[in-house]
Amino acid sequence: MKEELSILIQAQYPLIYLVTSEEERTEQAIATIAQLRPQRRIYIWTVTHGIVEYGQPRNVNQHNTISPEAAIEWTIRQKDSSIFIFKDLHPFIDSPATTRWLRDAIASFKGTQKTIILMSPMQQIPIELEKEVVVLDFPLPDLTELNQVLDRQLEKNRGRRLTTEAREKLLKAALGLTRDEAEKVYRKAQVTAEQLTEKEVDIVLSEKKQLIRRNGILEFIEEDETIDAVGGLEELKRWLKQRSNAFTERAREYGLPQPKGMLILGVPGCGKSLIAKTTSRLWGLPLLRLDMGRVYDGSMVGRSEANLRNALKTAESISPAILFIDELDKSFAGTSGSSDSDGGTSSRIFGSFLTWMQEKTSPVFVMATANRVERLPGEFLRKGRFDELFFVDLPTADERKEIFNIHLLKRKRDITRFDLEQLAKVADGFSGAEIEQALVAAMYEAFAQDREFTQLDIIAAIKATLPLSKTMTEQVTALRDWARQRARPAASSVAEYQRMEF
Ligand SMILES: Nc1ncnc2c1ncn2[C@@H]1O[C@H](COP(=O)(O)OP(=O)(O)O)[C@@H](O)[C@H]1O
Ligand SMILES: [Mg+2]
């Protein structure tokens, strides 16, 4: 990225937009580039100080350039070989005068060694400038840069040594943080512990989780259940187990491609979210939930896009990781329709997400679930977008038996006291979630009467429940018909065959 920026500046690009929240680190990178021939001076504009030369005392408004228009005009009057950094111009950039002055500057910079760099945590570009500006994302620090941060921290505590493995773990644990954040967590780990060792990796990791939590769009999910807590869905489980080591170096050497992602479609309450969450343990990768609802932010144009971009950038920097998007159909509902009520924001977000999926090279596995196909933009279902499209149907009798078994064991009950065969039969048409709910209802009933629950309590609870497959028969049937043609069944083919019969 530094190289790319360097090339753009050398190639006399007049206007570059750098999306970053790390001002100091970005400035330093630009300062290194400015040393290259021909050497360039650096000026920095802020709305508080006006234009100030980089490295000089920050006198307020010494050039009368507090106003963005005056500042841009000033750059036009300067001599050759300068880089002008405008920090946080985005709130002003839409004003007609600012936009116009920028266009004038671009025109006058032709053939000179002058470049304006707009530096903001979010991207905001008026249409008039779209064709003239190059946008670059300033990436989060990589392992090499984190290594420097760590070394500096170690120097401050002379005598501290790290084994190669401890170092590697500490560095990997801090991936996804900005340089300032990494510095902070390394310092904290050192203060808390006597020595900076492998044990502090946990401290760094838990700090990172908090920082990610604060960002509010991505969420670290820690699921205690293993994949064995999911009843049925044998094919889907087999597929996942087969790919347990798909993100290792060994798999790359073997010549395997990196899995891109999967979409799990199906009837509500049948274990889609559950199986997605347990995959994290199975694969030993962190699971990051992307909350699409929080990506949308109508407070300012471009804010939603910036949110998505930041979240994806964080996910990539933590990779290998699983990016979990639950209920994808809800996130992108309405994008395919023509009646966009939000000024096309959701379409744009959807577009950027698809582009990212297409182009990503980092090992971020997208795991998405959806309840309703008709609300899902067709682009998602096109071949090649996901590695596999699985359909999770209502459980068969055998699967229901297994689900009863799982949930009774989970509540530490002796399963020999129950006739699972009969329960499975009575609960025909029930989803896994409904089976669990019936079981809990039976437990409440008995608990209120101060006794242990029995087979009959469960049967009574089942009889008292009207399952979704009965109240929403049409939707469920439509979904099934659709999926039979296009998706791979998550249950085994034998189970599929059994289902056909009832
Ligand atoms: N196949 C299953 N095996 C075991 N439990 C299940 C199964 N399906 C659903 N459940 C129970 O129902 C809960 C809700 O299911 P969930 O995974 O959220 O369904 P979905 O995402 O398909 O709507 C789960 O947390 C689990 O306790
Ligand atoms: Mg769900």
Short mmCIF file of C-alpha atoms and ligand atoms in Angstrom, two decimals:
data_model
loop_
_atom_site.label_atom_id
_atom_site.label_comp_id
_atom_site.label_asym_id
_atom_site.label_seq_id
_atom_site.Cartn_x
_atom_site.Cartn_y
_atom_site.Cartn_z
CA MET A 1 0.00 0.00 0.00
CA LYS A 2 2.84 2.36 0.85
CA GLU A 3 4.34 1.40 -2.48
CA GLU A 4 1.10 2.11 -4.27
CA LEU A 5 0.87 5.52 -2.64
CA SER A 6 4.47 6.20 -3.55
CA ILE A 7 3.85 5.31 -7.18
CA LEU A 8 0.76 7.53 -7.34
CA ILE A 9 2.66 10.48 -5.93
CA GLN A 10 5.63 9.95 -8.26
CA ALA A 11 3.24 9.61 -11.16
CA GLN A 12 1.93 13.09 -10.27
CA TYR A 13 -1.58 12.15 -9.33
CA PRO A 14 -3.13 15.43 -8.18
CA LEU A 15 -5.75 14.08 -5.74
CA ILE A 16 -5.57 11.01 -3.53
CA TYR A 17 -8.10 10.00 -0.90
CA LEU A 18 -6.70 7.97 2.00
CA VAL A 19 -9.24 6.23 4.18
CA THR A 20 -7.71 5.74 7.61
CA SER A 21 -8.25 6.51 11.25
CA GLU A 22 -4.53 6.26 12.00
CA GLU A 23 -3.33 9.78 11.26
CA GLU A 24 0.09 9.61 12.81
CA ARG A 25 1.04 6.33 11.23
CA THR A 26 -0.21 7.47 7.84
CA GLU A 27 1.66 10.77 8.12
CA GLN A 28 4.87 8.93 8.86
CA ALA A 29 4.39 6.77 5.81
CA ILE A 30 3.85 9.87 3.66
CA ALA A 31 6.91 11.51 5.21
CA THR A 32 9.07 8.59 4.09
CA ILE A 33 7.70 8.85 0.57
CA ALA A 34 8.36 12.60 0.55
CA GLN A 35 12.07 11.90 1.06
CA LEU A 36 12.24 10.25 -2.34
CA ARG A 37 13.43 12.24 -5.30
CA PRO A 38 12.26 14.81 -6.07
CA GLN A 39 12.03 15.68 -2.41
CA ARG A 40 8.75 17.20 -1.44
CA ARG A 41 7.63 19.47 1.34
CA ILE A 42 4.62 18.36 3.34
CA TYR A 43 1.88 20.72 4.50
CA ILE A 44 -0.98 19.68 6.70
CA TRP A 45 -4.38 21.34 6.86
CA THR A 46 -6.80 20.98 9.75
CA VAL A 47 -9.85 23.08 10.47
CA THR A 48 -8.33 24.04 13.82
CA HIS A 49 -4.89 25.24 12.63
CA GLY A 50 -5.22 25.94 8.95
CA ILE A 51 -2.14 25.02 6.93
CA VAL A 52 1.02 24.15 8.85
CA GLU A 53 4.27 22.78 7.46
CA TYR A 54 4.98 19.21 8.62
CA GLY A 55 7.49 19.13 11.45
CA GLN A 56 7.21 22.91 12.10
CA PRO A 57 5.62 24.57 15.15
CA ARG A 58 1.85 24.40 14.84
CA ASN A 59 0.95 28.07 14.92
CA VAL A 60 -2.73 28.64 14.55
CA ASN A 61 -3.87 30.09 11.27
CA GLN A 62 -0.52 31.52 10.25
CA HIS A 63 -1.44 31.53 6.55
CA ASN A 64 -5.09 32.56 6.99
CA THR A 65 -6.17 29.18 5.79
CA ILE A 66 -8.69 27.95 8.32
CA SER A 67 -11.43 27.92 5.72
CA PRO A 68 -11.17 24.96 3.34
CA GLU A 69 -11.57 27.19 0.28
CA ALA A 70 -8.79 29.53 1.36
CA ALA A 71 -6.57 26.53 2.10
CA ILE A 72 -7.07 24.94 -1.30
CA GLU A 73 -6.50 28.27 -3.00
CA TRP A 74 -3.29 28.60 -1.02
CA THR A 75 -2.04 25.24 -2.32
CA ILE A 76 -2.54 26.44 -5.89
CA ARG A 77 -0.27 29.40 -5.20
CA GLN A 78 2.54 27.28 -3.76
CA LYS A 79 5.70 26.26 -5.54
CA ASP A 80 6.34 22.86 -7.01
CA SER A 81 7.16 19.66 -5.13
CA SER A 82 4.71 19.66 -2.26
CA ILE A 83 2.28 17.27 -0.69
CA PHE A 84 -0.75 18.86 0.94
CA ILE A 85 -2.51 16.66 3.46
CA PHE A 86 -6.05 17.69 4.31
CA LYS A 87 -7.20 16.01 7.50
CA ASP A 88 -10.92 15.47 7.88
CA LEU A 89 -12.07 17.56 5.00
CA HIS A 90 -15.07 15.25 4.58
CA PRO A 91 -17.63 17.39 6.47
CA PHE A 92 -16.84 20.32 4.14
CA ILE A 93 -16.21 18.55 0.88
CA ASP A 94 -19.81 18.72 -0.33
CA SER A 95 -19.96 22.49 -0.25
CA PRO A 96 -20.05 23.90 -3.79
CA ALA A 97 -17.07 26.19 -3.22
CA THR A 98 -14.84 23.48 -1.75
CA THR A 99 -15.66 21.04 -4.54
CA ARG A 100 -14.97 23.71 -7.15
CA TRP A 101 -11.69 24.77 -5.59
CA LEU A 102 -10.56 21.15 -5.55
CA ARG A 103 -11.32 20.83 -9.23
CA ASP A 104 -9.42 24.02 -9.90
CA ALA A 105 -6.49 22.69 -7.91
CA ILE A 106 -6.49 19.43 -9.87
CA ALA A 107 -6.41 21.37 -13.12
CA SER A 108 -3.61 23.65 -11.99
CA PHE A 109 -1.51 20.79 -10.60
CA LYS A 110 -1.18 19.18 -14.06
CA GLY A 111 2.47 18.69 -14.89
CA THR A 112 3.63 19.74 -11.42
CA GLN A 113 4.95 17.75 -8.48
CA LYS A 114 2.00 18.80 -6.31
CA THR A 115 -0.43 16.39 -4.73
CA ILE A 116 -3.37 16.85 -2.40
CA ILE A 117 -4.04 13.95 -0.06
CA LEU A 118 -7.41 13.85 1.66
CA MET A 119 -7.09 11.88 4.88
CA SER A 120 -10.29 10.84 6.68
CA PRO A 121 -11.63 7.88 8.57
CA MET A 122 -14.51 7.76 6.13
CA GLN A 123 -14.90 8.08 2.42
CA GLN A 124 -16.96 10.98 1.15
CA ILE A 125 -16.58 12.07 -2.43
CA PRO A 126 -18.90 14.41 -4.34
CA ILE A 127 -19.90 13.22 -7.81
CA GLU A 128 -17.97 16.07 -9.42
CA LEU A 129 -14.74 14.62 -8.09
CA GLU A 130 -15.39 10.93 -8.44
CA LYS A 131 -13.45 10.58 -11.68
CA GLU A 132 -10.51 12.65 -10.52
CA VAL A 133 -9.70 11.02 -7.25
CA VAL A 134 -7.93 7.79 -6.42
CA VAL A 135 -9.09 6.14 -3.20
CA LEU A 136 -6.70 4.07 -1.11
CA ASP A 137 -7.36 2.23 2.08
CA PHE A 138 -4.56 2.51 4.53
CA PRO A 139 -4.30 -1.04 5.83
CA LEU A 140 -3.91 -2.04 9.45
CA PRO A 141 -0.36 -2.94 10.49
CA ASP A 142 0.97 -6.26 9.25
CA LEU A 143 3.17 -8.68 11.17
CA THR A 144 6.39 -6.84 10.26
CA GLU A 145 5.08 -3.56 11.58
CA LEU A 146 3.65 -5.17 14.71
CA ASN A 147 7.04 -6.73 15.25
CA GLN A 148 8.54 -3.23 15.42
CA VAL A 149 5.90 -2.15 17.90
CA LEU A 150 6.62 -5.18 20.05
CA ASP A 151 10.38 -4.65 19.86
CA ARG A 152 10.01 -1.06 20.96
CA GLN A 153 7.93 -2.20 23.90
CA LEU A 154 10.53 -4.82 24.82
CA GLU A 155 13.36 -2.28 24.61
CA LYS A 156 11.64 -0.18 27.23
CA ASN A 157 11.94 -3.14 29.55
CA ARG A 158 15.56 -4.09 29.02
CA GLY A 159 16.46 -7.70 29.47
CA ARG A 160 13.15 -9.10 28.37
CA ARG A 161 13.50 -11.91 25.87
CA LEU A 162 10.92 -13.81 23.91
CA THR A 163 11.05 -17.24 22.38
CA THR A 164 10.32 -17.29 18.65
CA GLU A 165 7.02 -19.01 19.29
CA ALA A 166 5.90 -16.62 21.99
CA ARG A 167 6.76 -13.74 19.68
CA GLU A 168 4.81 -15.19 16.81
CA LYS A 169 1.77 -15.77 18.99
CA LEU A 170 1.89 -12.27 20.44
CA LEU A 171 2.13 -10.79 16.97
CA LYS A 172 -0.71 -12.86 15.55
CA ALA A 173 -2.87 -12.03 18.54
CA ALA A 174 -2.55 -8.33 17.78
CA LEU A 175 -3.47 -8.62 14.10
CA GLY A 176 -6.51 -6.53 13.42
CA LEU A 177 -5.54 -3.72 15.76
CA THR A 178 -4.30 -0.30 14.78
CA ARG A 179 -0.72 0.54 15.74
CA ASP A 180 -1.85 2.63 18.69
CA GLU A 181 -4.12 -0.13 19.89
CA ALA A 182 -1.38 -2.74 19.55
CA GLU A 183 0.98 -0.53 21.52
CA LYS A 184 -1.64 -0.15 24.20
CA VAL A 185 -2.36 -3.87 24.56
CA TYR A 186 1.34 -4.80 24.59
CA ARG A 187 1.89 -2.23 27.30
CA LYS A 188 -1.06 -3.50 29.27
CA ALA A 189 0.04 -7.11 28.95
CA GLN A 190 3.41 -6.11 30.28
CA VAL A 191 2.05 -4.17 33.21
CA THR A 192 -0.25 -6.93 34.27
CA ALA A 193 2.27 -9.72 33.94
CA GLU A 194 5.75 -9.81 35.34
CA GLN A 195 7.21 -10.75 32.00
CA LEU A 196 6.03 -10.62 28.46
CA THR A 197 5.60 -14.27 27.61
CA GLU A 198 3.22 -16.51 25.79
CA LYS A 199 0.76 -16.29 28.66
CA GLU A 200 0.18 -12.69 27.85
CA VAL A 201 -1.18 -13.74 24.49
CA ASP A 202 -4.45 -14.28 26.29
CA ILE A 203 -4.37 -10.75 27.63
CA VAL A 204 -3.74 -9.38 24.16
CA LEU A 205 -6.53 -11.51 22.75
CA SER A 206 -9.07 -10.47 25.35
CA GLU A 207 -8.12 -6.81 24.85
CA LYS A 208 -8.62 -7.26 21.15
CA LYS A 209 -12.05 -8.73 21.73
CA GLN A 210 -13.00 -5.67 23.72
CA LEU A 211 -11.74 -3.31 21.07
CA ILE A 212 -13.68 -5.19 18.43
CA ARG A 213 -16.73 -5.11 20.64
CA ARG A 214 -16.42 -1.38 20.85
CA ASN A 215 -16.46 -1.10 17.08
CA GLY A 216 -20.02 -2.40 17.35
CA ILE A 217 -20.46 -3.91 13.92
CA LEU A 218 -18.37 -7.01 14.30
CA GLU A 219 -18.87 -9.21 17.29
CA PHE A 220 -16.70 -12.04 18.56
CA ILE A 221 -18.89 -15.05 19.20
CA GLU A 222 -17.79 -17.70 21.60
CA GLU A 223 -19.94 -20.80 21.41
CA ASP A 224 -19.60 -23.46 24.08
CA GLU A 225 -21.44 -26.15 22.16
CA THR A 226 -19.63 -28.45 19.78
CA ILE A 227 -20.92 -29.70 16.47
CA ASP A 228 -22.20 -32.82 18.25
CA ALA A 229 -24.88 -30.65 19.86
CA VAL A 230 -26.54 -30.46 16.46
CA GLY A 231 -28.85 -33.36 15.68
CA GLY A 232 -29.09 -34.67 12.13
CA LEU A 233 -27.69 -32.64 9.22
CA GLU A 234 -25.16 -35.39 8.54
CA GLU A 235 -24.13 -34.23 5.07
CA LEU A 236 -23.54 -30.70 6.23
CA LYS A 237 -21.52 -31.91 9.21
CA ARG A 238 -19.46 -34.19 7.00
CA TRP A 239 -18.72 -31.31 4.64
CA LEU A 240 -17.60 -29.13 7.53
CA LYS A 241 -15.52 -31.84 9.19
CA GLN A 242 -13.81 -32.59 5.92
CA ARG A 243 -12.63 -29.00 5.81
CA SER A 244 -11.31 -28.78 9.36
CA ASN A 245 -7.77 -28.23 8.15
CA ALA A 246 -8.60 -26.33 5.02
CA PHE A 247 -6.90 -23.15 6.20
CA THR A 248 -3.55 -24.67 7.08
CA GLU A 249 -0.27 -24.25 5.30
CA ARG A 250 -0.38 -27.99 4.63
CA ALA A 251 -3.60 -27.65 2.64
CA ARG A 252 -2.00 -24.94 0.49
CA GLU A 253 1.06 -27.10 -0.16
CA TYR A 254 -1.23 -29.95 -1.11
CA GLY A 255 -2.68 -27.65 -3.74
CA LEU A 256 -6.13 -27.08 -2.28
CA PRO A 257 -7.90 -23.76 -2.81
CA GLN A 258 -9.06 -21.81 0.21
CA PRO A 259 -12.77 -22.33 0.94
CA LYS A 260 -14.66 -19.09 0.27
CA GLY A 261 -17.92 -19.55 2.04
CA MET A 262 -21.23 -21.31 2.34
CA LEU A 263 -24.87 -20.37 2.46
CA ILE A 264 -27.20 -22.37 4.68
CA LEU A 265 -30.80 -21.98 3.64
CA GLY A 266 -33.73 -23.46 5.41
CA VAL A 267 -36.73 -23.71 7.62
CA PRO A 268 -36.49 -21.52 10.77
CA GLY A 269 -35.48 -23.26 13.99
CA CYS A 270 -33.69 -26.20 12.40
CA GLY A 271 -30.18 -25.47 13.60
CA LYS A 272 -28.69 -23.20 10.94
CA SER A 273 -27.35 -20.60 13.35
CA LEU A 274 -26.29 -23.28 15.81
CA ILE A 275 -24.21 -25.23 13.32
CA ALA A 276 -22.60 -22.05 12.00
CA LYS A 277 -21.52 -21.07 15.51
CA THR A 278 -20.12 -24.50 16.33
CA THR A 279 -17.97 -24.46 13.20
CA SER A 280 -15.67 -22.04 14.98
CA ARG A 281 -14.61 -24.72 17.46
CA LEU A 282 -14.50 -27.41 14.82
CA TRP A 283 -12.10 -25.42 12.67
CA GLY A 284 -10.30 -23.66 15.48
CA LEU A 285 -10.94 -20.26 13.93
CA PRO A 286 -12.43 -17.14 15.49
CA LEU A 287 -16.04 -16.44 14.57
CA LEU A 288 -16.94 -12.84 13.84
CA ARG A 289 -20.56 -11.97 13.47
CA LEU A 290 -21.24 -9.16 11.06
CA ASP A 291 -24.35 -7.30 12.14
CA MET A 292 -25.75 -5.85 8.94
CA GLY A 293 -28.35 -3.87 10.84
CA ARG A 294 -25.57 -1.88 12.43
CA VAL A 295 -23.75 -1.31 9.17
CA TYR A 296 -26.60 0.91 8.01
CA ASP A 297 -26.26 4.45 9.25
CA GLY A 298 -28.29 7.14 7.63
CA SER A 299 -26.77 9.98 9.62
CA MET A 300 -24.34 10.88 6.87
CA VAL A 301 -23.86 9.94 3.25
CA GLY A 302 -21.15 7.34 2.91
CA ARG A 303 -21.19 6.33 6.55
CA SER A 304 -22.73 2.91 5.87
CA GLU A 305 -20.15 2.12 3.21
CA ALA A 306 -17.37 3.15 5.55
CA ASN A 307 -18.80 0.93 8.28
CA LEU A 308 -18.88 -2.10 6.02
CA ARG A 309 -15.42 -1.41 4.69
CA ASN A 310 -13.98 -1.11 8.20
CA ALA A 311 -15.67 -4.27 9.39
CA LEU A 312 -14.41 -6.28 6.43
CA LYS A 313 -10.95 -4.84 6.85
CA THR A 314 -10.90 -5.88 10.50
CA ALA A 315 -12.12 -9.37 9.62
CA GLU A 316 -9.39 -9.72 7.01
CA SER A 317 -6.70 -8.61 9.38
CA ILE A 318 -7.76 -11.24 11.91
CA SER A 319 -7.92 -13.97 9.27
CA PRO A 320 -7.99 -16.89 9.04
CA ALA A 321 -11.44 -16.35 10.47
CA ILE A 322 -15.09 -17.13 9.88
CA LEU A 323 -17.34 -14.20 9.04
CA PHE A 324 -20.82 -15.12 10.18
CA ILE A 325 -23.78 -13.31 8.65
CA ASP A 326 -26.96 -14.60 10.20
CA GLU A 327 -30.22 -14.13 8.33
CA LEU A 328 -28.68 -12.72 5.21
CA ASP A 329 -32.16 -12.44 3.70
CA LYS A 330 -33.06 -9.78 6.26
CA SER A 331 -29.83 -7.82 5.77
CA PHE A 332 -30.28 -7.41 2.07
CA ALA A 333 -34.04 -7.40 1.82
CA GLY A 334 -35.31 -4.99 -0.77
CA THR A 335 -32.05 -4.57 -2.63
CA SER A 336 -33.42 -6.26 -5.72
CA GLY A 337 -36.63 -4.25 -5.73
CA SER A 338 -36.88 -0.98 -7.61
CA SER A 339 -38.57 0.92 -4.79
CA ASP A 340 -35.51 1.81 -2.81
CA SER A 341 -36.56 3.96 0.07
CA ASP A 342 -33.09 4.65 1.41
CA GLY A 343 -31.57 6.41 -1.57
CA GLY A 344 -29.96 3.23 -2.83
CA THR A 345 -27.77 2.73 0.22
CA SER A 346 -28.69 -0.91 0.66
CA SER A 347 -28.04 -1.60 -3.02
CA ARG A 348 -24.65 0.01 -2.77
CA ILE A 349 -23.80 -1.89 0.41
CA PHE A 350 -24.92 -5.08 -1.24
CA GLY A 351 -22.78 -4.31 -4.26
CA SER A 352 -19.68 -3.60 -2.21
CA PHE A 353 -20.20 -6.77 -0.23
CA LEU A 354 -20.46 -8.89 -3.38
CA THR A 355 -17.39 -7.26 -4.85
CA TRP A 356 -15.48 -7.94 -1.69
CA MET A 357 -16.56 -11.59 -1.71
CA GLN A 358 -15.48 -11.92 -5.30
CA GLU A 359 -12.11 -10.31 -4.87
CA LYS A 360 -11.00 -11.27 -1.40
CA THR A 361 -7.80 -13.24 -1.26
CA SER A 362 -7.48 -13.37 2.52
CA PRO A 363 -8.73 -16.50 4.28
CA VAL A 364 -12.06 -15.16 5.52
CA PHE A 365 -14.71 -17.84 5.24
CA VAL A 366 -18.19 -16.37 4.86
CA MET A 367 -20.84 -18.38 6.63
CA ALA A 368 -24.29 -17.05 5.90
CA THR A 369 -27.74 -18.30 6.81
CA ALA A 370 -31.12 -17.41 5.36
CA ASN A 371 -34.71 -18.35 6.05
CA ARG A 372 -36.33 -17.07 2.90
CA VAL A 373 -34.98 -17.37 -0.60
CA GLU A 374 -37.40 -15.05 -2.31
CA ARG A 375 -36.05 -12.12 -0.34
CA LEU A 376 -32.46 -12.92 -1.22
CA PRO A 377 -30.96 -11.10 -4.19
CA GLY A 378 -30.38 -13.63 -6.98
CA GLU A 379 -26.70 -12.72 -7.18
CA PHE A 380 -26.05 -14.57 -3.96
CA LEU A 381 -27.40 -17.80 -5.35
CA ARG A 382 -25.39 -17.78 -8.53
CA LYS A 383 -22.94 -20.65 -8.85
CA GLY A 384 -19.46 -19.92 -7.66
CA ARG A 385 -20.42 -17.20 -5.21
CA PHE A 386 -20.34 -19.66 -2.33
CA ASP A 387 -18.58 -23.01 -2.36
CA GLU A 388 -21.80 -24.71 -1.40
CA LEU A 389 -25.47 -23.98 -0.88
CA PHE A 390 -27.02 -26.23 1.76
CA PHE A 391 -30.69 -26.68 2.47
CA VAL A 392 -31.72 -27.52 6.02
CA ASP A 393 -35.15 -29.14 6.06
CA LEU A 394 -37.39 -30.07 8.96
CA PRO A 395 -35.87 -33.06 10.78
CA THR A 396 -36.88 -36.60 9.85
CA ALA A 397 -38.15 -39.00 12.53
CA ASP A 398 -34.62 -40.29 13.11
CA GLU A 399 -33.26 -36.79 13.36
CA ARG A 400 -35.98 -35.78 15.80
CA LYS A 401 -35.00 -38.75 17.94
CA GLU A 402 -31.45 -37.55 17.95
CA ILE A 403 -32.52 -34.01 18.85
CA PHE A 404 -34.61 -35.26 21.80
CA ASN A 405 -31.61 -37.29 22.86
CA ILE A 406 -29.27 -34.29 22.68
CA HIS A 407 -31.54 -31.97 24.63
CA LEU A 408 -32.40 -34.51 27.34
CA LEU A 409 -28.71 -35.23 27.84
CA LYS A 410 -27.97 -31.53 27.90
CA ARG A 411 -30.35 -31.27 30.86
CA LYS A 412 -28.65 -34.25 32.47
CA ARG A 413 -31.60 -36.63 32.26
CA ASP A 414 -31.40 -40.41 32.02
CA ILE A 415 -32.64 -41.07 28.49
CA THR A 416 -33.56 -44.68 29.23
CA ARG A 417 -36.56 -43.27 31.10
CA PHE A 418 -37.98 -41.97 27.83
CA ASP A 419 -39.31 -43.60 24.70
CA LEU A 420 -37.57 -41.45 22.10
CA GLU A 421 -39.16 -43.33 19.23
CA GLN A 422 -42.62 -42.34 20.40
CA LEU A 423 -41.62 -38.73 21.08
CA ALA A 424 -40.16 -38.42 17.60
CA LYS A 425 -43.36 -39.77 16.13
CA VAL A 426 -45.64 -37.39 18.02
CA ALA A 427 -43.43 -34.42 17.14
CA ASP A 428 -43.95 -34.91 13.41
CA GLY A 429 -43.44 -31.61 11.59
CA PHE A 430 -41.56 -30.04 14.49
CA SER A 431 -38.33 -28.14 14.08
CA GLY A 432 -35.38 -28.61 16.43
CA ALA A 433 -36.20 -25.36 18.18
CA GLU A 434 -39.82 -26.44 18.67
CA ILE A 435 -38.71 -29.79 20.07
CA GLU A 436 -36.50 -27.97 22.54
CA GLN A 437 -39.30 -25.58 23.47
CA ALA A 438 -41.74 -28.45 24.08
CA LEU A 439 -39.20 -30.10 26.32
CA VAL A 440 -38.71 -26.93 28.31
CA ALA A 441 -42.46 -26.39 28.60
CA ALA A 442 -42.83 -29.93 29.98
CA MET A 443 -40.09 -29.21 32.50
CA TYR A 444 -41.81 -26.03 33.68
CA GLU A 445 -45.08 -27.85 34.07
CA ALA A 446 -43.55 -30.55 36.27
CA PHE A 447 -41.30 -28.17 38.15
CA ALA A 448 -44.30 -26.04 39.16
CA GLN A 449 -45.85 -29.19 40.61
CA ASP A 450 -42.62 -29.99 42.35
CA ARG A 451 -41.94 -33.26 40.56
CA GLU A 452 -39.73 -34.70 37.83
CA PHE A 453 -41.07 -34.48 34.28
CA THR A 454 -42.05 -37.58 32.34
CA GLN A 455 -42.72 -38.86 28.86
CA LEU A 456 -46.36 -37.82 29.21
CA ASP A 457 -45.47 -34.22 30.09
CA ILE A 458 -43.44 -33.97 26.91
CA ILE A 459 -46.19 -35.49 24.82
CA ALA A 460 -48.73 -33.08 26.33
CA ALA A 461 -46.45 -30.14 25.54
CA ILE A 462 -45.99 -31.34 21.96
CA LYS A 463 -49.76 -31.70 21.51
CA ALA A 464 -50.27 -28.18 22.82
CA THR A 465 -47.88 -26.75 20.23
CA LEU A 466 -48.83 -25.75 16.72
CA PRO A 467 -45.58 -26.01 14.79
CA LEU A 468 -44.50 -23.48 12.21
CA SER A 469 -44.72 -26.12 9.50
CA LYS A 470 -48.49 -26.18 10.12
CA THR A 471 -49.07 -22.46 10.53
CA MET A 472 -46.88 -21.54 7.59
CA THR A 473 -47.33 -24.63 5.41
CA GLU A 474 -47.24 -22.66 2.18
CA GLN A 475 -43.96 -20.91 2.88
CA VAL A 476 -42.29 -24.09 4.07
CA THR A 477 -43.50 -26.04 1.05
CA ALA A 478 -42.40 -23.31 -1.34
CA LEU A 479 -38.97 -23.17 0.25
CA ARG A 480 -38.62 -26.95 0.02
CA ASP A 481 -39.66 -27.07 -3.61
CA TRP A 482 -37.24 -24.35 -4.45
CA ALA A 483 -34.35 -25.89 -2.55
CA ARG A 484 -34.83 -29.45 -3.83
CA GLN A 485 -33.81 -28.28 -7.28
CA ARG A 486 -30.99 -25.99 -6.35
CA ALA A 487 -29.39 -26.73 -3.01
CA ARG A 488 -27.64 -29.66 -1.46
CA PRO A 489 -29.61 -31.34 1.34
CA ALA A 490 -27.94 -30.91 4.72
CA ALA A 491 -29.33 -34.21 5.95
CA SER A 492 -28.00 -37.49 4.54
CA SER A 493 -29.53 -38.77 1.34
CA VAL A 494 -31.09 -41.67 3.27
CA ALA A 495 -32.86 -39.16 5.50
CA GLU A 496 -34.01 -37.33 2.38
CA TYR A 497 -35.48 -40.55 1.09
CA GLN A 498 -37.34 -41.13 4.35
CA ARG A 499 -38.72 -37.63 4.25
CA MET A 500 -40.20 -38.22 0.82
CA GLU A 501 -42.29 -40.98 2.28
CA PHE A 502 -44.25 -39.18 4.94
N1 LIG B 1 -30.81 -29.92 14.59
C1 LIG B 1 -30.83 -29.48 15.86
N2 LIG B 1 -30.21 -30.17 16.84
C2 LIG B 1 -30.22 -29.74 18.12
N3 LIG B 1 -30.81 -28.61 18.50
C3 LIG B 1 -31.45 -27.87 17.59
C4 LIG B 1 -31.49 -28.25 16.22
N4 LIG B 1 -32.17 -27.32 15.55
C5 LIG B 1 -32.54 -26.39 16.43
N5 LIG B 1 -32.12 -26.70 17.67
C6 LIG B 1 -32.31 -25.92 18.91
O1 LIG B 1 -33.05 -24.76 18.57
C7 LIG B 1 -32.28 -23.59 18.78
C8 LIG B 1 -32.53 -22.57 17.71
O2 LIG B 1 -32.05 -23.05 16.47
P1 LIG B 1 -31.29 -22.12 15.45
O3 LIG B 1 -29.97 -22.70 15.15
O4 LIG B 1 -31.30 -20.72 15.93
O5 LIG B 1 -32.25 -22.26 14.18
P2 LIG B 1 -32.20 -21.45 12.81
O6 LIG B 1 -31.00 -20.61 12.80
O7 LIG B 1 -32.20 -22.53 11.77
O8 LIG B 1 -33.48 -20.67 12.78
C9 LIG B 1 -30.85 -24.08 18.83
O9 LIG B 1 -30.05 -23.25 19.61
C10 LIG B 1 -30.99 -25.46 19.44
O10 LIG B 1 -31.05 -25.39 20.85
MG MG B 2 -31.04 -18.55 12.99
#
